[in-house]
CSV table of C-alpha atoms in Angstrom, one decimal:
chain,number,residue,atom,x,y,z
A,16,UNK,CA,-77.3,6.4,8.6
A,17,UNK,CA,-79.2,6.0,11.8
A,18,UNK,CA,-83.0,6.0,10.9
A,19,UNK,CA,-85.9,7.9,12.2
A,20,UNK,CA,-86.3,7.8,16.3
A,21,UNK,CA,-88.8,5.1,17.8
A,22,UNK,CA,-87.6,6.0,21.1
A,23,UNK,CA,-86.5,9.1,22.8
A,24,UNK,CA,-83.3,7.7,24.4
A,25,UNK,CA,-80.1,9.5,23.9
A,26,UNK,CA,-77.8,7.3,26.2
A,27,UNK,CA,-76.6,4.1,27.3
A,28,UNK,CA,-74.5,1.9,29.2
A,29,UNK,CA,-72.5,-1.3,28.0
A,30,UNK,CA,-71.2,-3.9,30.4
A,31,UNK,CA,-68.2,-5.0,28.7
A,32,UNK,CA,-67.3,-7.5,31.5
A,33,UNK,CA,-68.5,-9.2,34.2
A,34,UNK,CA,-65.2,-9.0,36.4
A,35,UNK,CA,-63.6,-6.2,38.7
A,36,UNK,CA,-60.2,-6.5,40.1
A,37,UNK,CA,-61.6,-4.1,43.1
A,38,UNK,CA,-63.8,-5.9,46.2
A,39,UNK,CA,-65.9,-2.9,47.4
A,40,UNK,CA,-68.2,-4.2,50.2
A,41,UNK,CA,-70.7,-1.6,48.7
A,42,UNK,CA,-70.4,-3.2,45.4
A,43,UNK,CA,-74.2,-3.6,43.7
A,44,UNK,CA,-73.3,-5.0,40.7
A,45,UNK,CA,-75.9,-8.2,40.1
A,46,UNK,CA,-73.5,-10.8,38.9
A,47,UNK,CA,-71.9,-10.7,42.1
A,48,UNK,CA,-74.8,-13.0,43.3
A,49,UNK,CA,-76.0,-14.3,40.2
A,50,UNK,CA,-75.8,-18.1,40.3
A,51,UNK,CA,-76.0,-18.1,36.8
A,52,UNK,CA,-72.6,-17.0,36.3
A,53,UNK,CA,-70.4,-20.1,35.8
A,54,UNK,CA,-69.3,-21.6,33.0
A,55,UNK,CA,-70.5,-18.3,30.9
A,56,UNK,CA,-67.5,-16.0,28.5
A,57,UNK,CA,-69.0,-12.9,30.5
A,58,UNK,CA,-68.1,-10.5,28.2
A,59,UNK,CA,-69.0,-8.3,24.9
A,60,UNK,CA,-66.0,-8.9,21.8
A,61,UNK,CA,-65.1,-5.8,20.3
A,62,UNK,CA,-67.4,-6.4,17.0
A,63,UNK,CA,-70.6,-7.3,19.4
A,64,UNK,CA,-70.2,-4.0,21.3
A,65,UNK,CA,-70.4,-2.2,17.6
A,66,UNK,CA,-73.1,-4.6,16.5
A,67,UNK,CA,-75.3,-3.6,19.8
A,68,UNK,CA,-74.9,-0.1,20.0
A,69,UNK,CA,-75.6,0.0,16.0
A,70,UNK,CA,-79.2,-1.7,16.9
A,71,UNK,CA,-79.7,0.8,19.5
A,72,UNK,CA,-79.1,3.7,16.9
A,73,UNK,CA,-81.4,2.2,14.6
A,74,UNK,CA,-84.3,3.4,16.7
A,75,UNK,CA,-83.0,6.1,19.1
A,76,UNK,CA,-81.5,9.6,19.2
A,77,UNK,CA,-78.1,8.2,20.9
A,78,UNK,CA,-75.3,10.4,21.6
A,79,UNK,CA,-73.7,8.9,24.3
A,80,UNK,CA,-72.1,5.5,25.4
A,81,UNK,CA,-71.2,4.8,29.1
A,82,UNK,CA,-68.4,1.9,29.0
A,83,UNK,CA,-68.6,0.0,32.3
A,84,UNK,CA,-68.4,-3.6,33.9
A,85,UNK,CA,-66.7,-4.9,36.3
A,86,UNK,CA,-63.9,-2.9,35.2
A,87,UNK,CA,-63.8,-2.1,31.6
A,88,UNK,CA,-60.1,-1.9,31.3
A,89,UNK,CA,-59.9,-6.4,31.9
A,90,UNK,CA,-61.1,-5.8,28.6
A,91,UNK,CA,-57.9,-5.6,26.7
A,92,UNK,CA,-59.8,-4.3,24.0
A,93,UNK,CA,-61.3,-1.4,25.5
A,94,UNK,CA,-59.3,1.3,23.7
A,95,UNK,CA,-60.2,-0.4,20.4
A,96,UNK,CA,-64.0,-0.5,21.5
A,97,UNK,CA,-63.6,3.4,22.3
A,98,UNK,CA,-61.8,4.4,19.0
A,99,UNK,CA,-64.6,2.4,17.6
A,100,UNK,CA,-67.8,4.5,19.1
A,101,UNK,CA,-66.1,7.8,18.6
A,102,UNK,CA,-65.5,6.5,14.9
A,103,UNK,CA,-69.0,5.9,14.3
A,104,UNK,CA,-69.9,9.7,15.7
A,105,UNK,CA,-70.6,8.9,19.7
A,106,UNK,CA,-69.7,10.2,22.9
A,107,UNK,CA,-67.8,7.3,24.8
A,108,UNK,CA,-67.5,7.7,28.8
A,109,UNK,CA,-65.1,4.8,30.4
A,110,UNK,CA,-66.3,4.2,34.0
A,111,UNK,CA,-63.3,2.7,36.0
A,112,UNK,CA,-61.8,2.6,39.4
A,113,UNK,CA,-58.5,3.7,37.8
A,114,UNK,CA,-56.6,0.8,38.7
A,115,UNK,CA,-55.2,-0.2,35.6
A,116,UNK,CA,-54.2,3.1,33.7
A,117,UNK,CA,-51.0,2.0,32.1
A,118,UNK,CA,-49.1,3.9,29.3
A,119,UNK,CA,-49.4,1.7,26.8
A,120,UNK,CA,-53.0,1.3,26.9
A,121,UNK,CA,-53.9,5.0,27.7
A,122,UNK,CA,-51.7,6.0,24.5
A,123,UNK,CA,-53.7,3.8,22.5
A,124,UNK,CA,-57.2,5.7,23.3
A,125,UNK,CA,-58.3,8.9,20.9
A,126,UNK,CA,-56.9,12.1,22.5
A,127,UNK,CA,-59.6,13.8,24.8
A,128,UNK,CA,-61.3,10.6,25.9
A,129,UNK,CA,-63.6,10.9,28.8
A,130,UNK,CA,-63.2,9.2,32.0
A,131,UNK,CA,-65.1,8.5,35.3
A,132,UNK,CA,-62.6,7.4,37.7
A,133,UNK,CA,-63.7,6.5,41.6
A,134,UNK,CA,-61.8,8.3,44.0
A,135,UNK,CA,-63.1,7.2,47.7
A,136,UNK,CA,-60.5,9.2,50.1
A,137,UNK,CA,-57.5,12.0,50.2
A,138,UNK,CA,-56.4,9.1,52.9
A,139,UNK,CA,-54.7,6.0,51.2
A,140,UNK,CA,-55.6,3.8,53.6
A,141,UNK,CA,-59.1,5.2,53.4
A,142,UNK,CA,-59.5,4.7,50.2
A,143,UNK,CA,-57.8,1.1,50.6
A,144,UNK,CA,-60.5,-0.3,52.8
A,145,UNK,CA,-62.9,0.8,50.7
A,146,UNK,CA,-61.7,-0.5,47.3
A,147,UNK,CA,-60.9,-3.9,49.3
A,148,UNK,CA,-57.3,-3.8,48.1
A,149,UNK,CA,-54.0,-1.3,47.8
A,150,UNK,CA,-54.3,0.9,45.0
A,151,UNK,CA,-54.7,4.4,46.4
A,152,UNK,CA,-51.0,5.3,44.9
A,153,UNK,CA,-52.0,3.7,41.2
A,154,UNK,CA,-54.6,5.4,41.0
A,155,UNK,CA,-53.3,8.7,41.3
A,156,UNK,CA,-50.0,7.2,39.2
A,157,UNK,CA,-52.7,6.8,36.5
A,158,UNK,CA,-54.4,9.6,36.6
A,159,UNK,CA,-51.4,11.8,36.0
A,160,UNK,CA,-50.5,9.4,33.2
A,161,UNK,CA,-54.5,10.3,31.9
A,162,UNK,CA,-53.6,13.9,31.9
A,163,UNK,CA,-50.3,13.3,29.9
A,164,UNK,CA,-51.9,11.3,27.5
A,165,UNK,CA,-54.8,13.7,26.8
A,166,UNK,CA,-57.5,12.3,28.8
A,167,UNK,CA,-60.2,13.6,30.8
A,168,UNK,CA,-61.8,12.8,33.5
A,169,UNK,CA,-64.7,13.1,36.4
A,170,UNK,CA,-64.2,12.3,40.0
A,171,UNK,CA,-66.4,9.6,41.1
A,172,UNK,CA,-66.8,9.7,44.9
A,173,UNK,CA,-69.2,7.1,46.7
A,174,UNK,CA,-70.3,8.6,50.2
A,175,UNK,CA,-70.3,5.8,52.8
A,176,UNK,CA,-70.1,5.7,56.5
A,177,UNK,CA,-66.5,5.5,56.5
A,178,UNK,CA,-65.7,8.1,54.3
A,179,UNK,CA,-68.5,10.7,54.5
A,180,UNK,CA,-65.7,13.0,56.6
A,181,UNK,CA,-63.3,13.2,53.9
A,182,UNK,CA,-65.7,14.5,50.9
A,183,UNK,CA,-64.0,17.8,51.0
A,184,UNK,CA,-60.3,16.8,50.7
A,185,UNK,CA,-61.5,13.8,48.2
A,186,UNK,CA,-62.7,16.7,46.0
A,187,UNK,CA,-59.8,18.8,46.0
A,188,UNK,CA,-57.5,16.2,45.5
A,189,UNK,CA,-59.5,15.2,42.7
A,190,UNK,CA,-59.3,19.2,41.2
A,191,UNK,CA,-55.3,19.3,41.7
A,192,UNK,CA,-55.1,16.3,39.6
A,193,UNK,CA,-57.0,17.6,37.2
A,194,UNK,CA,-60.5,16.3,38.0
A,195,UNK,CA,-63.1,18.6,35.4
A,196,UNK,CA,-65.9,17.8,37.1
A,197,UNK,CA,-67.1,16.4,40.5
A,198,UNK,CA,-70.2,13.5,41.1
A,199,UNK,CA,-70.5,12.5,44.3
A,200,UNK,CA,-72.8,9.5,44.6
A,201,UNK,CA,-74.1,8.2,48.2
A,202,UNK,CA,-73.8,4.6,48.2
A,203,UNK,CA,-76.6,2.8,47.0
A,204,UNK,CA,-78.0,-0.8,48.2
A,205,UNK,CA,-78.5,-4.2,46.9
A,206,UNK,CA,-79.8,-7.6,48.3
A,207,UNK,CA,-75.8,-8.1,48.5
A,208,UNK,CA,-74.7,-5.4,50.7
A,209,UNK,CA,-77.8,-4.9,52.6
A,210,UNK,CA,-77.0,-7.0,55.3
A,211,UNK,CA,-73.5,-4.5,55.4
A,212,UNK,CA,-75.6,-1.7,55.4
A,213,UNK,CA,-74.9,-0.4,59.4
A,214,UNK,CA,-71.8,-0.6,58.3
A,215,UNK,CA,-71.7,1.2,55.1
A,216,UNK,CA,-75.2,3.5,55.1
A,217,UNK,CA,-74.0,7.3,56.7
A,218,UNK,CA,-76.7,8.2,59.1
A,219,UNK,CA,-79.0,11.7,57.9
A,220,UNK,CA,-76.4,14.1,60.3
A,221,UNK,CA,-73.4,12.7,58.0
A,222,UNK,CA,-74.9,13.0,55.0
A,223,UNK,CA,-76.0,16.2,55.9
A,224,UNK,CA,-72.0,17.1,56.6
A,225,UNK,CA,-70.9,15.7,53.7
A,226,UNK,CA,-73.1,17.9,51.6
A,227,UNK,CA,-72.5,20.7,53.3
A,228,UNK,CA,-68.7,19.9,52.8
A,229,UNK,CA,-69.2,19.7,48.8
A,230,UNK,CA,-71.2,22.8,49.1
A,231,UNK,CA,-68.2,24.8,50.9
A,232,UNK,CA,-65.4,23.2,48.4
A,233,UNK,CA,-67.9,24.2,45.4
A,234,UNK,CA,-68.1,27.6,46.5
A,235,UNK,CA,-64.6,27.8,47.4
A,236,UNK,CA,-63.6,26.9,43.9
A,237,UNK,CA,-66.2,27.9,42.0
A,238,UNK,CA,-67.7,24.4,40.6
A,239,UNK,CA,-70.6,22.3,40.5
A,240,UNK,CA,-71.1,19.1,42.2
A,241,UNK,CA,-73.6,16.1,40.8
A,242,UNK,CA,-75.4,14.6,43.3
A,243,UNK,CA,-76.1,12.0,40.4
A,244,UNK,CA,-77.5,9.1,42.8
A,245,UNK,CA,-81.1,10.1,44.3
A,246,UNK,CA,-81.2,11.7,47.4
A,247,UNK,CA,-84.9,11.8,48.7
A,248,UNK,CA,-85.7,15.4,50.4
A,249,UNK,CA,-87.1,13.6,53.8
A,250,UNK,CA,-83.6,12.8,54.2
A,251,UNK,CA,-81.8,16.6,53.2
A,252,UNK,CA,-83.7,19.3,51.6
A,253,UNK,CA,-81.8,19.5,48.0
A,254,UNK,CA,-82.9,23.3,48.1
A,255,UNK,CA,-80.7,24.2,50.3
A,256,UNK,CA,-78.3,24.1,48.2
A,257,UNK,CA,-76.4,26.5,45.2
A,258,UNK,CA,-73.5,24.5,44.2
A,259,UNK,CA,-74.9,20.8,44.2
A,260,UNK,CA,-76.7,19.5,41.0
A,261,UNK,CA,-79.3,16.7,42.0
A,262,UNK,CA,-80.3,14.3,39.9
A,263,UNK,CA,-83.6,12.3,40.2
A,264,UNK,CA,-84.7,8.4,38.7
A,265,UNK,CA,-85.1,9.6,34.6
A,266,UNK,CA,-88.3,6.4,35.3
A,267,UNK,CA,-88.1,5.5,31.7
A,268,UNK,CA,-87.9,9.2,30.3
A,269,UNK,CA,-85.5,10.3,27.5
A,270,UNK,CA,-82.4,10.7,30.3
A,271,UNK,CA,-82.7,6.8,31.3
A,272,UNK,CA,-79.8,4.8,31.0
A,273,UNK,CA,-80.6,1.5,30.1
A,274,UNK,CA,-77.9,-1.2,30.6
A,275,UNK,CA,-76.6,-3.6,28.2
A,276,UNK,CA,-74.7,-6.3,29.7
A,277,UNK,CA,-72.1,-8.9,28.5
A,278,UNK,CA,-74.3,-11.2,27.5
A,279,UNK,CA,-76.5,-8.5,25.5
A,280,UNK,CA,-79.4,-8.4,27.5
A,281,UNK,CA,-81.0,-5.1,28.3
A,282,UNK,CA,-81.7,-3.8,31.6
A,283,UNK,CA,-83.6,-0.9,33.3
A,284,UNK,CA,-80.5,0.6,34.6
A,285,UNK,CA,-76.7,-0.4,35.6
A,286,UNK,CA,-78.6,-1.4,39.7
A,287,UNK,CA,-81.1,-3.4,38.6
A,288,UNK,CA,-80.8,-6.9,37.3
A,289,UNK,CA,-84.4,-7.1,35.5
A,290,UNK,CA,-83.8,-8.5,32.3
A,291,UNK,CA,-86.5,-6.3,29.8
A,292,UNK,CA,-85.3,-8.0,26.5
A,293,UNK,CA,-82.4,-9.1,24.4
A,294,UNK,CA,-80.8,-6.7,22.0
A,295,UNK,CA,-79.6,-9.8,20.0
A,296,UNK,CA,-83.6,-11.3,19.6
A,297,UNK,CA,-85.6,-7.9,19.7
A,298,UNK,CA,-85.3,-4.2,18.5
A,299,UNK,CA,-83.8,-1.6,21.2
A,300,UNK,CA,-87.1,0.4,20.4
A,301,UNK,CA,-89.4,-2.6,21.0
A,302,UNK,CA,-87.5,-3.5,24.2
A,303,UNK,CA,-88.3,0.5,25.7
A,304,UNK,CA,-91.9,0.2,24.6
A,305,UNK,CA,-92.6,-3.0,25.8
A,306,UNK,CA,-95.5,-3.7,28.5
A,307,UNK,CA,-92.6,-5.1,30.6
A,308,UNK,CA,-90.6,-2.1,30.6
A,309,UNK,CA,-93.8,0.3,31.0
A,310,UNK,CA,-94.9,-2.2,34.5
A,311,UNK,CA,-91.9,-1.6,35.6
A,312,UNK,CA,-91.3,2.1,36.1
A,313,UNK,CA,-94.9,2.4,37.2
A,314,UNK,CA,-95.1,1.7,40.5
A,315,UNK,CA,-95.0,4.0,43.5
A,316,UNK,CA,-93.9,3.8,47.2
A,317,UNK,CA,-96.8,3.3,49.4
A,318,UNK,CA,-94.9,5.6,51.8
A,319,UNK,CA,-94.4,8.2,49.2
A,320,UNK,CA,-98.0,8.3,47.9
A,321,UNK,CA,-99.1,11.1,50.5
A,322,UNK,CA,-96.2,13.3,50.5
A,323,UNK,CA,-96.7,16.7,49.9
A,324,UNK,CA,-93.1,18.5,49.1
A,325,UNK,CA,-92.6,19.9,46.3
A,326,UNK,CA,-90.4,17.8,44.9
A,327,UNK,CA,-92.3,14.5,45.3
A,328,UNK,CA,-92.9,13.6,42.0
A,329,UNK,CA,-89.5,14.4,40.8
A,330,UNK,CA,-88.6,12.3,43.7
A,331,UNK,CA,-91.1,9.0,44.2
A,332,UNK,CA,-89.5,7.9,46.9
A,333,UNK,CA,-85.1,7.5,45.4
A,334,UNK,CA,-84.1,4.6,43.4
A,335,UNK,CA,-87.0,1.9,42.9
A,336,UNK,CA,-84.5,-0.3,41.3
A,337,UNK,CA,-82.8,-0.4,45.2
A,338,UNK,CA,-85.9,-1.3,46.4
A,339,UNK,CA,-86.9,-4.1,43.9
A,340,UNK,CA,-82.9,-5.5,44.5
A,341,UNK,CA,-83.5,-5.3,48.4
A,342,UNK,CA,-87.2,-5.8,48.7
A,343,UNK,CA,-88.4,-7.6,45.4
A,344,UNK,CA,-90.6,-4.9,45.2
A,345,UNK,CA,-90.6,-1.1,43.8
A,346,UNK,CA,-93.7,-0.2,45.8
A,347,UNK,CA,-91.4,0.5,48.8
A,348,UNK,CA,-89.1,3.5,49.5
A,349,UNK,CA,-85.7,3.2,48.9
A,350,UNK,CA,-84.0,1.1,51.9
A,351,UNK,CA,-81.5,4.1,52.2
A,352,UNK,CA,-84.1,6.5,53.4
A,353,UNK,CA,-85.2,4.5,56.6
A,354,UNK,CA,-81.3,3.1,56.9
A,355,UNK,CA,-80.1,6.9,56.7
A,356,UNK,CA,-82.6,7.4,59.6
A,357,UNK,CA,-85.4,9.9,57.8
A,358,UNK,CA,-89.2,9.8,59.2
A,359,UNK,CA,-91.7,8.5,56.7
A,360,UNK,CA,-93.1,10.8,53.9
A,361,UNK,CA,-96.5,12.1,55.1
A,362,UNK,CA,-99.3,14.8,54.4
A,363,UNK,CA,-96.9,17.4,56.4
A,364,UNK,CA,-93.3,17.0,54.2
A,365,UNK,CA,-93.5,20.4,52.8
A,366,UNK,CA,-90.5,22.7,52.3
A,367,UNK,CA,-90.8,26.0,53.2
């Protein structure tokens, strides 16, 4: 029986593996630089995931675990780990770039599990170059496999340079096949990609278009959109906007999802690579509460500290934990705002 709440958290991700089989030049996952790496099992076993999220339930509210990576499906235990969490009374969510949805694995997950597949183009080859491999035609193999099988699942889309034309076809392929919801994520940055980032960032006029273009396809079908990854309003108003859900940095709140990785360590989120405690030496609750964790949601952009609109505080300048990755620091703005091309917060950044 889980015991009485000592931190407000309802949700959490687990890094089953430290591995992907896709090679997104976007990619921000911290092992991909982590020098650390070698040598090391890089993944959760099956009884460790349950032992971990147990530990978390002993001093928080949790309904829901996010299963992520790498790719949780080189995990050939992922189904088990699934049938597992819903056992115990949880929410599971299975993050994946829907690669490797076989039949025999799908059939061995509990009817009506949830799924967040990445879809980044209607255009194969599209898609292709931004997944860093063929798959575009597996994907959508597998995703009509999901639907036979009695999954379900949310259409991840990443808006990039590249693909920041195509949101609106992305999204209604995604519906036809079944998609129940939409998230569409602009691409966020790490010390890895950075140097990529003319390349990869969409300039404020495309990322503009592309919201207008999930604004139009929402309308036109009668859905919402999550804008899950922080937008900053010096780059595009969110207010503008009926159909498009935007979500802002939860900072440490009770809708933060803190990360568990493979080797049980707990982070601030699945972008950052700040290690705030292990889950295997120290209590979830103790972890949350801890000066560490406190120092570092704290800080503010100096560019943000004088903006007046009226969503600045929701907003403190996007992700800090893109700033710390790029920057080493959390008390600049987010390097997508001034890559995107948006003039500096200031005494005058007030909507009308």
């Amino acid at each position: 029986m889980q015991s009485e709440a000592k931190c407000d958290i309802n949700r959490v991700v687990v890094e089953l593996v430290a591995a992907c089989n896709n090679s997104c030049a976007h990619c921000y996952n911290y092992w991909q630089h982590n020098s650390d790496k070698a040598n090391q099992p890089r993944r959760l076993e099956r009884c460790e995931v349950r032992d971990l999220v147990s530990k978390v339930r002993d001093d928080a509210p949790l309904s829901t675990v996010a299963i992520s990576g790498g790719e949780p499906f080189l995990h050939e235990e992922l189904p088990e780990i699934v049938c597992d969490l819903a056992d115990d009374g949880l929410n599971a969510v299975v993050i994946t770039n829907g690669t490797l949805l076989g039949e025999a694995r799908l059939k061995r997950f509990p009817t009506g599990t949830a799924f967040e597949v990445t879809l980044f183009s209607a255009d194969a080859d599209l898609h292709n170059r931004l997944a860093g491999r063929v798959v575009f035609d597996s994907i959508l193999d597998g995703l009509v496999r999901l639907e036979r099988h009695g999954g379900r699942f949310v259409l991840a889309l990443v808006v990039t340079r590249l693909n920041a034309h195509d949101v609106s076809r992305t999204i209604e392929l995604g519906l036809a096949l079944g998609a129940e919801g939409i998230m569409l994520n602009r691409v966020n940055l790490s010390r890895r990609c950075l140097p990529l980032a003319d390349q990869i960032v969409p300039d404020a006029t495309m990322l503009q278009a592309s919201l207008d273009a999930a604004e139009k396809t929402a309308e036109k079908y009668d859905i919402s959109v999550a804008v899950s990854v922080p937008i900053p309003p010096c780059l595009v108003d969110p207010q503008r906007y009926r159909k498009l859900s935007f979500g802002w940095c939860p900072r440490g709140g009770s809708e933060s999802y803190y990360t568990i990785g493979w080797n049980s360590l707990v982070r601030p989120c699945n972008h950052s690579s700040v290690v705030l405690g292990d889950l295997c030496r120290e209590t979830f609750a103790d972890i949350v509460n801890s000066a560490r964790t406190t120092d570092f949601w704290a800080p503010e952009p100096k560019e943000c500290r004088r903006c007046r609109h009226p969503m600045a505080k929701l907003c403190r300048g996007g992700c800090p934990a893109a700033a710390d990755e790029c920057y080493g620091t959390r008390e600049r703005i987010d390097p997508f705002v001034a890559i995107c091309g948006a003039s500096p917060p200031s005494d005058s950044s007030v909507s009308g």
